Amino acid sequence: IKERKYNELVLNLLSLLLLPTALIMNFWWIGVLIFLGMYVVVWVHLAFAFMVNHIGMPIIDGATIRQYAWLDLQTLTSRNVSGWSVVHHIFWGLNKQIEHHLFPQIARNKIQKVSLEVRDFCKEKGIPYHDVSFWQWLKEIYKTLKTGETVRFDPPPSTSM
């Protein structure tokens, strides 16, 4: 965890120094390119983060949504992507979507530990918990995009009310 904090600190300092340096040195066009580059990187990261959770996961329509407890909705319609620590960095911690939906204000450096506790709790209570590898996630996304099908299912009895 200390190494992650160090890496984030270095990257944040670089981004804070590059833009003002370019502007101060009268290379305004470099400043604009840096800004646009950072904007594109953020956009790509957010697109991946949303794909982690939304593409290929079950869709519950408005008529049946009230049959679910809140915890069930979060675990049934969310997916976690596990893997190397680089996966966690790529997704800014949003690869743990189940925990992100359960605890939206949790610090990114705490979410890995919480995910272990949530997974164990769900297993103990028989609540579905969808956790896949990065490669499995790519296969699921590809299959959904290729077929165009959305997943629908009948609600199971609520387990968390």
CSV table of N, CA and C in Angstrom, one decimal:
chain,number,residue,atom,x,y,z
A,1,ILE,N,0.8,-1.2,0.0
A,1,ILE,CA,0.0,0.0,0.0
A,1,ILE,C,0.9,1.3,0.0
A,2,LYS,N,2.0,1.2,0.7
A,2,LYS,CA,2.9,2.4,0.7
A,2,LYS,C,3.4,2.7,-0.7
A,3,GLU,N,3.7,1.6,-1.4
A,3,GLU,CA,4.2,1.8,-2.8
A,3,GLU,C,3.2,2.4,-3.7
A,4,ARG,N,1.9,2.0,-3.5
A,4,ARG,CA,0.8,2.6,-4.3
A,4,ARG,C,0.7,4.1,-4.0
A,5,LYS,N,0.8,4.5,-2.7
A,5,LYS,CA,0.7,5.9,-2.3
A,5,LYS,C,1.8,6.7,-2.9
A,6,TYR,N,3.0,6.1,-2.9
A,6,TYR,CA,4.2,6.8,-3.5
A,6,TYR,C,4.0,7.0,-5.0
A,7,ASN,N,3.5,5.9,-5.7
A,7,ASN,CA,3.3,6.0,-7.1
A,7,ASN,C,2.3,7.1,-7.5
A,8,GLU,N,1.2,7.1,-6.7
A,8,GLU,CA,0.2,8.1,-6.9
A,8,GLU,C,0.7,9.5,-6.7
A,9,LEU,N,1.5,9.7,-5.6
A,9,LEU,CA,2.0,11.0,-5.3
A,9,LEU,C,2.9,11.5,-6.4
A,10,VAL,N,3.8,10.6,-6.9
A,10,VAL,CA,4.7,11.0,-8.0
A,10,VAL,C,3.9,11.4,-9.2
A,11,LEU,N,2.9,10.6,-9.6
A,11,LEU,CA,2.1,11.0,-10.8
A,11,LEU,C,1.3,12.3,-10.6
A,12,ASN,N,0.8,12.5,-9.4
A,12,ASN,CA,0.0,13.7,-9.1
A,12,ASN,C,1.0,14.9,-9.2
A,13,LEU,N,2.2,14.8,-8.6
A,13,LEU,CA,3.1,15.9,-8.7
A,13,LEU,C,3.5,16.2,-10.1
A,14,LEU,N,3.8,15.2,-10.9
A,14,LEU,CA,4.1,15.4,-12.3
A,14,LEU,C,3.0,16.2,-13.0
A,15,SER,N,1.8,15.8,-12.8
A,15,SER,CA,0.7,16.4,-13.5
A,15,SER,C,0.5,17.9,-13.0
A,16,LEU,N,0.8,18.1,-11.7
A,16,LEU,CA,0.7,19.5,-11.2
A,16,LEU,C,1.8,20.4,-11.7
A,17,LEU,N,3.0,19.8,-12.0
A,17,LEU,CA,4.1,20.6,-12.4
A,17,LEU,C,4.2,20.8,-13.9
A,18,LEU,N,3.8,19.8,-14.7
A,18,LEU,CA,3.9,19.9,-16.1
A,18,LEU,C,3.1,21.1,-16.7
A,19,LEU,N,1.8,21.2,-16.4
A,19,LEU,CA,1.0,22.2,-17.0
A,19,LEU,C,1.4,23.6,-16.6
A,20,PRO,N,1.6,23.9,-15.3
A,20,PRO,CA,2.1,25.3,-15.0
A,20,PRO,C,3.5,25.6,-15.6
A,21,THR,N,4.4,24.6,-15.7
A,21,THR,CA,5.7,24.8,-16.3
A,21,THR,C,5.6,25.2,-17.7
A,22,ALA,N,4.7,24.5,-18.5
A,22,ALA,CA,4.5,24.8,-19.9
A,22,ALA,C,4.0,26.2,-20.1
A,23,LEU,N,3.0,26.6,-19.2
A,23,LEU,CA,2.4,27.9,-19.3
A,23,LEU,C,3.4,29.0,-18.9
A,24,ILE,N,4.2,28.8,-17.9
A,24,ILE,CA,5.1,29.8,-17.4
A,24,ILE,C,6.2,30.0,-18.5
A,25,MET,N,6.6,29.0,-19.2
A,25,MET,CA,7.7,29.1,-20.1
A,25,MET,C,7.2,29.6,-21.5
A,26,ASN,N,6.0,30.1,-21.5
A,26,ASN,CA,5.4,30.7,-22.7
A,26,ASN,C,5.2,29.7,-23.8
A,27,PHE,N,5.1,28.4,-23.5
A,27,PHE,CA,4.7,27.4,-24.5
A,27,PHE,C,3.3,27.0,-24.2
A,28,TRP,N,2.4,28.0,-24.5
A,28,TRP,CA,1.0,27.8,-24.2
A,28,TRP,C,0.4,26.6,-24.9
A,29,TRP,N,0.9,26.3,-26.1
A,29,TRP,CA,0.4,25.2,-26.9
A,29,TRP,C,0.8,23.9,-26.3
A,30,ILE,N,1.9,23.8,-25.6
A,30,ILE,CA,2.2,22.6,-24.9
A,30,ILE,C,1.3,22.4,-23.7
A,31,GLY,N,1.0,23.5,-23.0
A,31,GLY,CA,0.0,23.4,-22.0
A,31,GLY,C,-1.3,22.9,-22.4
A,32,VAL,N,-1.8,23.4,-23.6
A,32,VAL,CA,-3.1,22.9,-24.2
A,32,VAL,C,-3.0,21.4,-24.5
A,33,LEU,N,-1.9,21.0,-25.1
A,33,LEU,CA,-1.7,19.6,-25.4
A,33,LEU,C,-1.7,18.7,-24.1
A,34,ILE,N,-1.0,19.2,-23.1
A,34,ILE,CA,-1.0,18.5,-21.8
A,34,ILE,C,-2.4,18.4,-21.3
A,35,PHE,N,-3.1,19.5,-21.3
A,35,PHE,CA,-4.5,19.5,-20.8
A,35,PHE,C,-5.4,18.5,-21.6
A,36,LEU,N,-5.3,18.6,-22.9
A,36,LEU,CA,-6.1,17.7,-23.7
A,36,LEU,C,-5.7,16.2,-23.5
A,37,GLY,N,-4.4,16.0,-23.4
A,37,GLY,CA,-3.9,14.6,-23.1
A,37,GLY,C,-4.5,14.1,-21.8
A,38,MET,N,-4.4,14.9,-20.8
A,38,MET,CA,-4.9,14.5,-19.5
A,38,MET,C,-6.4,14.2,-19.6
A,39,TYR,N,-7.1,15.1,-20.3
A,39,TYR,CA,-8.6,14.9,-20.5
A,39,TYR,C,-8.9,13.6,-21.1
A,40,VAL,N,-8.2,13.2,-22.2
A,40,VAL,CA,-8.4,12.0,-22.9
A,40,VAL,C,-8.1,10.8,-22.0
A,41,VAL,N,-7.1,10.8,-21.2
A,41,VAL,CA,-6.7,9.8,-20.3
A,41,VAL,C,-7.8,9.6,-19.3
A,42,VAL,N,-8.3,10.7,-18.7
A,42,VAL,CA,-9.4,10.6,-17.7
A,42,VAL,C,-10.6,10.0,-18.4
A,43,TRP,N,-11.0,10.4,-19.6
A,43,TRP,CA,-12.2,9.9,-20.3
A,43,TRP,C,-12.1,8.4,-20.5
A,44,VAL,N,-10.9,8.0,-20.9
A,44,VAL,CA,-10.7,6.5,-21.2
A,44,VAL,C,-10.8,5.7,-19.9
A,45,HIS,N,-10.2,6.3,-18.8
A,45,HIS,CA,-10.4,5.6,-17.5
A,45,HIS,C,-11.8,5.5,-17.0
A,46,LEU,N,-12.6,6.6,-17.2
A,46,LEU,CA,-14.0,6.5,-16.8
A,46,LEU,C,-14.8,5.6,-17.6
A,47,ALA,N,-14.5,5.5,-18.9
A,47,ALA,CA,-15.2,4.6,-19.8
A,47,ALA,C,-14.9,3.2,-19.4
A,48,PHE,N,-13.7,2.8,-19.0
A,48,PHE,CA,-13.4,1.5,-18.5
A,48,PHE,C,-14.1,1.2,-17.2
A,49,ALA,N,-14.1,2.2,-16.3
A,49,ALA,CA,-14.8,2.0,-15.0
A,49,ALA,C,-16.2,1.7,-15.2
A,50,PHE,N,-16.9,2.4,-16.1
A,50,PHE,CA,-18.3,2.2,-16.3
A,50,PHE,C,-18.5,0.8,-17.0
A,51,MET,N,-17.7,0.5,-17.9
A,51,MET,CA,-17.8,-0.8,-18.6
A,51,MET,C,-17.7,-2.0,-17.6
A,52,VAL,N,-16.8,-1.8,-16.6
A,52,VAL,CA,-16.6,-2.8,-15.6
A,52,VAL,C,-18.0,-3.2,-15.0
A,53,ASN,N,-18.8,-2.2,-14.7
A,53,ASN,CA,-20.0,-2.5,-14.0
A,53,ASN,C,-21.2,-2.7,-14.9
A,54,HIS,N,-21.3,-2.0,-15.9
A,54,HIS,CA,-22.6,-2.0,-16.6
A,54,HIS,C,-22.8,-2.9,-17.8
A,55,ILE,N,-21.8,-3.1,-18.6
A,55,ILE,CA,-22.0,-3.9,-19.8
A,55,ILE,C,-22.0,-5.4,-19.4
A,56,GLY,N,-23.0,-6.1,-19.9
A,56,GLY,CA,-23.1,-7.5,-19.7
A,56,GLY,C,-23.7,-8.0,-18.4
A,57,MET,N,-24.0,-7.1,-17.5
A,57,MET,CA,-24.6,-7.5,-16.2
A,57,MET,C,-26.1,-7.5,-16.3
A,58,PRO,N,-26.7,-8.3,-15.4
A,58,PRO,CA,-28.2,-8.4,-15.4
A,58,PRO,C,-28.9,-7.0,-15.4
A,59,ILE,N,-30.0,-6.9,-16.1
A,59,ILE,CA,-30.8,-5.7,-16.0
A,59,ILE,C,-32.1,-6.0,-15.3
A,60,ILE,N,-32.4,-5.3,-14.4
A,60,ILE,CA,-33.6,-5.5,-13.6
A,60,ILE,C,-34.6,-4.3,-14.0
A,61,ASP,N,-35.7,-4.7,-14.5
A,61,ASP,CA,-36.6,-3.6,-14.9
A,61,ASP,C,-37.4,-3.0,-13.7
A,62,GLY,N,-38.1,-1.9,-14.0
A,62,GLY,CA,-38.7,-1.2,-12.9
A,62,GLY,C,-39.9,-2.0,-12.3
A,63,ALA,N,-40.5,-2.9,-13.0
A,63,ALA,CA,-41.6,-3.7,-12.5
A,63,ALA,C,-41.1,-4.6,-11.4
A,64,THR,N,-39.9,-5.1,-11.5
A,64,THR,CA,-39.5,-6.2,-10.5
A,64,THR,C,-38.4,-5.6,-9.5
A,65,ILE,N,-38.0,-4.4,-9.7
A,65,ILE,CA,-36.9,-3.9,-8.8
A,65,ILE,C,-37.3,-3.9,-7.3
A,66,ARG,N,-38.6,-3.7,-7.0
A,66,ARG,CA,-39.0,-3.6,-5.6
A,66,ARG,C,-39.0,-5.0,-4.9
A,67,GLN,N,-38.8,-6.1,-5.7
A,67,GLN,CA,-38.7,-7.4,-5.2
A,67,GLN,C,-37.3,-7.7,-4.6
A,68,TYR,N,-36.4,-6.8,-4.7
A,68,TYR,CA,-35.0,-7.0,-4.3
A,68,TYR,C,-34.7,-6.1,-3.1
A,69,ALA,N,-33.9,-6.6,-2.2
A,69,ALA,CA,-33.3,-5.8,-1.2
A,69,ALA,C,-32.2,-5.0,-1.8
A,70,TRP,N,-31.8,-3.9,-1.2
A,70,TRP,CA,-30.8,-3.0,-1.7
A,70,TRP,C,-29.4,-3.8,-1.9
A,71,LEU,N,-29.0,-4.6,-0.9
A,71,LEU,CA,-27.8,-5.4,-1.0
A,71,LEU,C,-27.8,-6.3,-2.2
A,72,ASP,N,-29.0,-7.0,-2.4
A,72,ASP,CA,-29.1,-7.9,-3.5
A,72,ASP,C,-28.9,-7.1,-4.9
A,73,LEU,N,-29.5,-5.9,-5.0
A,73,LEU,CA,-29.4,-5.2,-6.2
A,73,LEU,C,-28.0,-4.8,-6.5
A,74,GLN,N,-27.2,-4.5,-5.5
A,74,GLN,CA,-25.8,-4.1,-5.7
A,74,GLN,C,-25.0,-5.3,-6.1
A,75,THR,N,-25.2,-6.4,-5.5
A,75,THR,CA,-24.3,-7.6,-5.8
A,75,THR,C,-24.8,-8.3,-7.1
A,76,LEU,N,-26.1,-8.3,-7.4
A,76,LEU,CA,-26.5,-9.0,-8.6
A,76,LEU,C,-26.2,-8.2,-9.9
A,77,THR,N,-26.2,-6.9,-9.8
A,77,THR,CA,-26.0,-6.1,-11.0
A,77,THR,C,-24.6,-5.5,-11.1
A,78,SER,N,-23.7,-5.9,-10.2
A,78,SER,CA,-22.3,-5.3,-10.3
A,78,SER,C,-21.3,-6.4,-10.5
A,79,ARG,N,-20.2,-6.1,-10.9
A,79,ARG,CA,-19.1,-7.0,-11.2
A,79,ARG,C,-17.8,-6.4,-10.7
A,80,ASN,N,-17.0,-7.3,-10.0
A,80,ASN,CA,-15.6,-6.9,-9.6
A,80,ASN,C,-14.7,-7.5,-10.6
A,81,VAL,N,-13.6,-6.8,-10.9
A,81,VAL,CA,-12.5,-7.3,-11.7
A,81,VAL,C,-11.3,-7.4,-10.8
A,82,SER,N,-10.8,-8.6,-10.6
A,82,SER,CA,-9.6,-8.8,-9.8
A,82,SER,C,-8.4,-9.0,-10.7
A,83,GLY,N,-7.3,-9.0,-10.1
A,83,GLY,CA,-6.0,-9.2,-10.8
A,83,GLY,C,-4.9,-8.5,-10.2
A,84,TRP,N,-3.9,-8.2,-11.1
A,84,TRP,CA,-2.7,-7.5,-10.6
A,84,TRP,C,-3.1,-6.1,-10.0
A,85,SER,N,-2.1,-5.6,-9.3
A,85,SER,CA,-2.4,-4.2,-8.7
A,85,SER,C,-2.5,-3.2,-9.8
A,86,VAL,N,-2.0,-3.5,-11.0
A,86,VAL,CA,-2.1,-2.5,-12.1
A,86,VAL,C,-3.6,-2.4,-12.5
A,87,VAL,N,-4.3,-3.5,-12.4
A,87,VAL,CA,-5.8,-3.4,-12.7
A,87,VAL,C,-6.4,-2.4,-11.8
A,88,HIS,N,-6.1,-2.5,-10.5
A,88,HIS,CA,-6.6,-1.6,-9.5
A,88,HIS,C,-6.3,-0.1,-9.9
A,89,HIS,N,-5.1,0.1,-10.4
A,89,HIS,CA,-4.6,1.5,-10.8
A,89,HIS,C,-5.3,1.9,-12.1
A,90,ILE,N,-5.5,1.0,-13.0
A,90,ILE,CA,-6.1,1.4,-14.3
A,90,ILE,C,-7.5,1.9,-14.0
A,91,PHE,N,-8.2,1.2,-13.1
A,91,PHE,CA,-9.6,1.5,-12.9
A,91,PHE,C,-9.8,2.5,-11.7
A,92,TRP,N,-8.8,3.0,-11.2
A,92,TRP,CA,-8.8,3.9,-10.0
A,92,TRP,C,-9.6,3.4,-8.9
A,93,GLY,N,-9.5,2.1,-8.7
A,93,GLY,CA,-10.2,1.4,-7.6
A,93,GLY,C,-11.6,1.1,-7.9
A,94,LEU,N,-12.1,1.5,-9.1
A,94,LEU,CA,-13.5,1.2,-9.4
A,94,LEU,C,-13.7,-0.2,-10.0
A,95,ASN,N,-12.6,-1.0,-10.0
A,95,ASN,CA,-12.7,-2.4,-10.4
A,95,ASN,C,-13.5,-3.2,-9.4
A,96,LYS,N,-13.6,-2.6,-8.2
A,96,LYS,CA,-14.3,-3.3,-7.1
A,96,LYS,C,-15.7,-2.6,-7.1
A,97,GLN,N,-16.5,-2.8,-8.1
A,97,GLN,CA,-17.8,-2.1,-8.2
A,97,GLN,C,-18.8,-2.5,-7.2
A,98,ILE,N,-18.8,-3.7,-6.7
A,98,ILE,CA,-19.8,-4.1,-5.7
A,98,ILE,C,-19.5,-3.3,-4.4
A,99,GLU,N,-18.3,-3.2,-4.0
A,99,GLU,CA,-18.0,-2.4,-2.8
A,99,GLU,C,-18.1,-0.9,-3.1
A,100,HIS,N,-17.8,-0.5,-4.3
A,100,HIS,CA,-18.0,0.9,-4.6
A,100,HIS,C,-19.5,1.3,-4.5
A,101,HIS,N,-20.4,0.4,-4.9
A,101,HIS,CA,-21.8,0.7,-4.8
A,101,HIS,C,-22.3,0.6,-3.4
A,102,LEU,N,-21.8,-0.3,-2.6
A,102,LEU,CA,-22.2,-0.5,-1.2
A,102,LEU,C,-21.6,0.6,-0.3
A,103,PHE,N,-20.4,1.1,-0.6
A,103,PHE,CA,-19.7,2.1,0.2
A,103,PHE,C,-19.1,3.2,-0.7
A,104,PRO,N,-20.0,4.0,-1.3
A,104,PRO,CA,-19.5,5.0,-2.3
A,104,PRO,C,-18.4,6.0,-1.8
A,105,GLN,N,-18.3,6.2,-0.5
A,105,GLN,CA,-17.4,7.2,0.0
A,105,GLN,C,-16.1,6.6,0.5
A,106,ILE,N,-15.9,5.2,0.3
A,106,ILE,CA,-14.7,4.6,0.8
A,106,ILE,C,-13.5,5.0,0.1
A,107,ALA,N,-12.4,5.2,0.8
A,107,ALA,CA,-11.1,5.5,0.2
A,107,ALA,C,-10.6,4.4,-0.7
A,108,ARG,N,-10.0,4.8,-1.8
A,108,ARG,CA,-9.5,3.8,-2.7
A,108,ARG,C,-8.5,2.8,-2.1
A,109,ASN,N,-7.7,3.3,-1.2
A,109,ASN,CA,-6.7,2.4,-0.6
A,109,ASN,C,-7.3,1.4,0.4
A,110,LYS,N,-8.5,1.6,0.7
A,110,LYS,CA,-9.2,0.7,1.7
A,110,LYS,C,-10.1,-0.4,1.0
A,111,ILE,N,-10.4,-0.1,-0.3
A,111,ILE,CA,-11.5,-0.9,-0.9
A,111,ILE,C,-11.1,-2.4,-1.1
A,112,GLN,N,-9.8,-2.7,-1.3
A,112,GLN,CA,-9.3,-4.1,-1.5
A,112,GLN,C,-9.6,-4.9,-0.2
A,113,LYS,N,-9.3,-4.3,0.9
A,113,LYS,CA,-9.5,-5.0,2.2
A,113,LYS,C,-11.0,-5.2,2.4
A,114,VAL,N,-11.8,-4.2,2.1
A,114,VAL,CA,-13.3,-4.3,2.3
A,114,VAL,C,-13.9,-5.3,1.4
A,115,SER,N,-13.3,-5.4,0.2
A,115,SER,CA,-13.8,-6.4,-0.8
A,115,SER,C,-13.7,-7.8,-0.3
A,116,LEU,N,-12.6,-8.1,0.4
A,116,LEU,CA,-12.5,-9.5,1.0
A,116,LEU,C,-13.6,-9.7,2.0
A,117,GLU,N,-13.9,-8.7,2.8
A,117,GLU,CA,-14.9,-8.9,3.9
A,117,GLU,C,-16.3,-9.0,3.3
A,118,VAL,N,-16.6,-8.2,2.2
A,118,VAL,CA,-17.9,-8.3,1.6
A,118,VAL,C,-18.0,-9.7,0.9
A,119,ARG,N,-17.0,-10.1,0.2
A,119,ARG,CA,-17.0,-11.4,-0.5
A,119,ARG,C,-17.3,-12.5,0.5
A,120,ASP,N,-16.6,-12.5,1.7
A,120,ASP,CA,-16.8,-13.6,2.7
A,120,ASP,C,-18.3,-13.5,3.2
A,121,PHE,N,-18.8,-12.3,3.5
A,121,PHE,CA,-20.1,-12.1,4.0
A,121,PHE,C,-21.1,-12.6,3.0
A,122,CYS,N,-21.0,-12.3,1.7
A,122,CYS,CA,-21.9,-12.8,0.7
A,122,CYS,C,-21.9,-14.3,0.6
A,123,LYS,N,-20.7,-14.9,0.6
A,123,LYS,CA,-20.6,-16.3,0.6
A,123,LYS,C,-21.3,-17.0,1.8
A,124,GLU,N,-21.1,-16.4,3.0
A,124,GLU,CA,-21.7,-16.9,4.2
A,124,GLU,C,-23.2,-16.8,4.1
A,125,LYS,N,-23.8,-15.8,3.5
A,125,LYS,CA,-25.2,-15.5,3.5
A,125,LYS,C,-25.9,-16.1,2.2
A,126,GLY,N,-25.0,-16.6,1.3
A,126,GLY,CA,-25.6,-17.2,0.0
A,126,GLY,C,-26.0,-16.1,-1.0
A,127,ILE,N,-25.4,-14.9,-0.9
A,127,ILE,CA,-25.7,-13.8,-1.8
A,127,ILE,C,-24.7,-13.9,-3.0
A,128,PRO,N,-25.2,-13.8,-4.2
A,128,PRO,CA,-24.4,-13.8,-5.4
A,128,PRO,C,-23.3,-12.7,-5.3
A,129,TYR,N,-22.1,-13.1,-5.7
A,129,TYR,CA,-21.0,-12.1,-5.7
A,129,TYR,C,-20.1,-12.4,-7.0
A,130,HIS,N,-20.2,-11.5,-8.0
A,130,HIS,CA,-19.5,-11.8,-9.3
A,130,HIS,C,-18.2,-11.1,-9.3
A,131,ASP,N,-17.1,-11.9,-9.2
A,131,ASP,CA,-15.7,-11.5,-9.2
A,131,ASP,C,-15.0,-12.3,-10.3
A,132,VAL,N,-14.5,-11.5,-11.3
A,132,VAL,CA,-13.8,-12.2,-12.4
A,132,VAL,C,-12.4,-11.6,-12.6
A,133,SER,N,-11.6,-12.4,-13.3
A,133,SER,CA,-10.3,-11.9,-13.7
A,133,SER,C,-10.4,-10.8,-14.8
A,134,PHE,N,-9.3,-10.1,-15.0
A,134,PHE,CA,-9.3,-9.1,-16.1
A,134,PHE,C,-9.7,-9.8,-17.4
A,135,TRP,N,-9.1,-10.9,-17.7
A,135,TRP,CA,-9.3,-11.6,-19.0
A,135,TRP,C,-10.7,-12.1,-19.1
A,136,GLN,N,-11.3,-12.6,-18.0
A,136,GLN,CA,-12.7,-13.1,-18.0
A,136,GLN,C,-13.6,-11.9,-18.2
A,137,TRP,N,-13.3,-10.8,-17.6
A,137,TRP,CA,-14.1,-9.6,-17.8
A,137,TRP,C,-14.1,-9.2,-19.3
A,138,LEU,N,-12.9,-9.2,-20.0
A,138,LEU,CA,-12.9,-8.9,-21.4
A,138,LEU,C,-13.7,-9.8,-22.2
A,139,LYS,N,-13.7,-11.1,-21.9
A,139,LYS,CA,-14.5,-12.1,-22.6
A,139,LYS,C,-16.0,-11.8,-22.4
A,140,GLU,N,-16.4,-11.5,-21.2
A,140,GLU,CA,-17.8,-11.2,-20.9
A,140,GLU,C,-18.3,-9.9,-21.7
A,141,ILE,N,-17.4,-8.9,-21.7
A,141,ILE,CA,-17.8,-7.7,-22.4
A,141,ILE,C,-17.9,-8.0,-23.9
A,142,TYR,N,-16.9,-8.7,-24.4
A,142,TYR,CA,-16.9,-9.0,-25.9
A,142,TYR,C,-18.2,-9.8,-26.2
A,143,LYS,N,-18.5,-10.8,-25.4
A,143,LYS,CA,-19.7,-11.6,-25.7
A,143,LYS,C,-20.9,-10.8,-25.7
A,144,THR,N,-21.1,-9.9,-24.8
A,144,THR,CA,-22.2,-9.0,-24.7
A,144,THR,C,-22.3,-8.1,-25.9
A,145,LEU,N,-21.2,-7.5,-26.3
A,145,LEU,CA,-21.2,-6.5,-27.4
A,145,LEU,C,-21.4,-7.3,-28.7
A,146,LYS,N,-20.9,-8.5,-28.8
A,146,LYS,CA,-21.0,-9.3,-30.1
A,146,LYS,C,-22.5,-9.7,-30.3
A,147,THR,N,-23.1,-10.2,-29.2
A,147,THR,CA,-24.5,-10.7,-29.4
A,147,THR,C,-25.5,-9.6,-29.2
A,148,GLY,N,-25.2,-8.5,-28.5
A,148,GLY,CA,-26.2,-7.5,-28.3
A,148,GLY,C,-27.3,-7.8,-27.3
A,149,GLU,N,-27.1,-9.0,-26.7
A,149,GLU,CA,-28.1,-9.4,-25.7
A,149,GLU,C,-27.9,-8.8,-24.3
A,150,THR,N,-29.0,-8.5,-23.7
A,150,THR,CA,-28.9,-8.1,-22.3
A,150,THR,C,-29.4,-9.3,-21.4
A,151,VAL,N,-28.9,-9.4,-20.2
A,151,VAL,CA,-29.3,-10.5,-19.4
A,151,VAL,C,-30.5,-10.1,-18.5
A,152,ARG,N,-31.5,-10.9,-18.6
A,152,ARG,CA,-32.7,-10.7,-17.7
A,152,ARG,C,-32.9,-12.0,-17.0
A,153,PHE,N,-33.5,-11.8,-15.8
A,153,PHE,CA,-33.7,-13.0,-15.0
A,153,PHE,C,-34.8,-12.8,-14.0
A,154,ASP,N,-35.4,-13.9,-13.5
A,154,ASP,CA,-36.4,-13.8,-12.5
A,154,ASP,C,-35.8,-13.5,-11.1
A,155,PRO,N,-36.4,-12.6,-10.3
A,155,PRO,CA,-35.7,-12.3,-9.1
A,155,PRO,C,-35.7,-13.5,-8.1
A,156,PRO,N,-34.6,-13.8,-7.5
A,156,PRO,CA,-34.6,-14.8,-6.4
A,156,PRO,C,-35.2,-14.2,-5.2
A,157,PRO,N,-35.5,-15.1,-4.2
A,157,PRO,CA,-36.0,-14.5,-3.0
A,157,PRO,C,-35.0,-13.6,-2.3
A,158,SER,N,-35.4,-12.6,-1.8
A,158,SER,CA,-34.4,-11.6,-1.2
A,158,SER,C,-33.7,-12.3,0.0
A,159,THR,N,-32.4,-12.1,0.0
A,159,THR,CA,-31.5,-12.7,1.0
A,159,THR,C,-31.1,-11.8,2.1
A,160,SER,N,-31.3,-10.5,1.8
A,160,SER,CA,-30.7,-9.5,2.8
A,160,SER,C,-31.7,-8.7,3.5
A,161,MET,N,-33.0,-8.9,3.4
A,161,MET,CA,-33.9,-8.1,4.1
A,161,MET,C,-34.2,-8.7,5.5
